[in-house]
């Protein structure tokens, strides 16, 4: 576990630098990575239907490595992100600060490996991860493996998983 924490911290420090996301521009390789809104029916993640939409989105990405065909194989992400998660039946909402930083390895088979420091919003479908079905703010230092079929395995070195569905139900 200590080795995983050191690896994540080292990768984050190397890739993410110290420039605030709002000061980044395409000239240094960092480009905007907007988060799209989406809707989920009741039962897909939460027991209620939800709508997610960024209310603050200053996320930028930088391609760190490419495959011979030019497609990205390793991408770093950073920046402020607050996503409003709304119960569309009642209007109840929660503003999730998910301003974490990540390095994501994109594998040729479509699977991904995430190395994360700080919070991100992750949805898990029924029987589709080592967390139960839900929408979570994952926070801390951790990795997340996403298989080519979408199965998510979260491995917290240090952190927490906050169930956003419970906050809006």
C-alpha positions as semicolon CSV with decimal commas, in nm:
position;residue;x (nm);y (nm);z (nm)
1;X;0,000;0,000;0,000
2;X;0,283;0,239;0,083
3;X;0,437;0,175;-0,259
4;X;0,104;0,253;-0,429
5;X;0,074;0,579;-0,235
6;X;0,427;0,679;-0,331
7;X;0,367;0,591;-0,698
8;X;0,045;0,792;-0,713
9;X;0,202;1,091;-0,537
10;X;0,508;1,084;-0,761
11;X;0,305;1,056;-1,082
12;X;0,073;1,336;-0,975
13;X;0,361;1,566;-0,884
14;X;0,544;1,499;-1,210
15;X;0,243;1,541;-1,436
16;X;0,039;1,805;-1,264
17;X;0,294;2,070;-1,179
18;X;0,200;2,372;-0,973
19;X;0,026;2,602;-1,222
20;X;-0,338;2,666;-1,125
21;X;-0,584;2,525;-1,377
22;X;-0,730;2,869;-1,444
23;X;-0,385;2,989;-1,556
24;X;-0,332;2,700;-1,797
25;X;-0,343;2,739;-2,170
26;X;-0,298;2,521;-2,472
27;X;0,056;2,656;-2,517
28;X;0,185;2,439;-2,231
29;X;-0,002;2,129;-2,346
30;X;-0,297;2,172;-2,109
31;X;-0,630;2,204;-2,291
32;X;-0,989;2,226;-2,163
33;X;-1,161;1,895;-2,085
34;X;-1,526;1,991;-2,036
35;X;-1,752;1,764;-1,833
36;X;-2,082;1,699;-2,010
37;X;-2,413;1,693;-1,825
38;X;-2,606;1,365;-1,822
39;X;-2,929;1,208;-1,704
40;X;-2,977;0,868;-1,545
41;X;-3,309;0,691;-1,488
42;X;-3,413;0,565;-1,145
43;X;-3,223;0,245;-1,064
44;X;-2,928;0,311;-1,295
45;X;-2,711;0,453;-1,012
46;X;-2,952;0,591;-0,750
47;X;-3,302;0,476;-0,659
48;X;-3,424;0,808;-0,802
49;X;-3,369;0,965;-1,146
50;X;-3,075;1,205;-1,148
51;X;-2,936;1,484;-1,362
52;X;-2,572;1,589;-1,330
53;X;-2,435;1,916;-1,458
54;X;-2,114;2,105;-1,387
55;X;-2,163;2,441;-1,214
56;X;-1,787;2,508;-1,209
57;X;-1,573;2,341;-1,475
58;X;-1,210;2,446;-1,510
59;X;-1,075;2,097;-1,580
60;X;-0,786;2,074;-1,821
61;X;-0,608;1,774;-1,964
62;X;-0,262;1,707;-2,099
63;X;-0,165;1,408;-2,309
64;X;0,151;1,260;-2,157
65;X;0,201;0,965;-2,390
66;X;0,061;0,841;-2,720
67;X;0,047;0,510;-2,902
68;X;0,218;0,474;-3,241
69;X;-0,119;0,547;-3,408
70;X;-0,135;0,883;-3,226
71;X;-0,415;0,795;-2,985
72;X;-0,359;0,896;-2,620
73;X;-0,233;0,625;-2,389
74;X;-0,170;0,839;-2,078
75;X;-0,356;1,160;-1,994
76;X;-0,333;1,389;-1,690
77;X;-0,634;1,585;-1,561
78;X;-0,655;1,868;-1,309
79;X;-0,869;2,169;-1,223
80;X;-1,170;2,287;-1,032
81;X;-1,491;2,093;-1,089
82;X;-1,818;2,119;-0,900
83;X;-2,097;1,897;-1,030
84;X;-2,459;1,953;-0,928
85;X;-2,636;1,618;-0,884
86;X;-3,013;1,668;-0,886
87;X;-3,296;1,431;-0,796
88;X;-3,524;1,511;-1,091
89;X;-3,834;1,386;-0,905
90;X;-3,800;1,628;-0,610
91;X;-3,550;1,892;-0,718
92;X;-3,322;1,808;-0,424
93;X;-2,959;1,858;-0,524
94;X;-2,607;1,827;-0,396
95;X;-2,310;2,025;-0,529
96;X;-2,021;1,779;-0,534
97;X;-1,674;1,937;-0,529
98;X;-1,483;1,684;-0,736
99;X;-1,169;1,887;-0,807
100;X;-0,928;1,596;-0,791
101;X;-0,626;1,532;-1,011
102;X;-0,575;1,212;-1,206
103;X;-0,347;1,036;-1,445
104;X;-0,538;0,792;-1,663
105;X;-0,380;0,511;-1,861
106;X;-0,596;0,422;-2,162
107;X;-0,530;0,065;-2,273
108;X;-0,576;-0,063;-2,629
109;X;-0,860;-0,294;-2,520
110;X;-1,064;0,002;-2,389
111;X;-0,985;-0,053;-2,023
112;X;-0,842;0,225;-1,805
113;X;-0,629;0,261;-1,493
114;X;-0,679;0,581;-1,292
115;X;-0,423;0,715;-1,042
116;X;-0,608;0,976;-0,838
117;X;-0,537;1,233;-0,567
118;X;-0,845;1,413;-0,438
119;X;-1,212;1,384;-0,513
120;X;-1,378;1,259;-0,832
121;X;-1,741;1,164;-0,904
122;X;-1,780;0,797;-0,997
123;X;-2,095;0,612;-1,089
124;X;-2,125;0,239;-1,036
125;X;-2,400;0,031;-1,194
126;X;-2,564;-0,278;-1,046
127;X;-2,301;-0,556;-1,015
128;X;-2,057;-0,335;-1,207
129;X;-1,793;-0,266;-0,943
130;X;-1,648;-0,346;-0,604
131;X;-1,872;-0,068;-0,464
132;X;-2,248;-0,113;-0,457
133;X;-2,464;0,061;-0,717
134;X;-2,449;0,437;-0,669
135;X;-2,290;0,774;-0,737
136;X;-1,988;0,842;-0,517
137;X;-1,751;1,122;-0,439
138;X;-1,429;0,923;-0,407
139;X;-1,172;1,126;-0,216
140;X;-0,816;1,061;-0,107
141;X;-0,534;0,872;-0,274
142;X;-0,647;0,573;-0,474
143;X;-0,650;0,387;-0,800
144;X;-0,949;0,282;-1,004
145;X;-0,944;0,010;-1,267
146;X;-1,219;0,026;-1,529
147;X;-1,245;-0,287;-1,740
148;X;-1,330;-0,281;-2,109
149;X;-1,686;-0,377;-2,007
150;X;-1,711;-0,090;-1,753
151;X;-1,658;-0,284;-1,428
152;X;-1,499;-0,043;-1,175
153;X;-1,259;-0,158;-0,904
154;X;-1,169;0,114;-0,657
155;X;-0,859;0,062;-0,440
156;X;-0,834;0,328;-0,168
157;X;-0,481;0,370;-0,030
158;X;-0,624;0,643;0,194
159;X;-0,964;0,799;0,152
160;X;-1,339;0,770;0,150
161;X;-1,642;0,701;-0,067
162;X;-1,934;0,940;-0,003
163;X;-2,271;0,816;-0,135
164;X;-2,426;1,110;-0,323
165;X;-2,752;0,919;-0,381
166;X;-2,818;0,927;-0,006
167;X;-2,771;1,305;-0,006
168;X;-3,047;1,367;-0,264
169;X;-3,300;1,090;-0,185
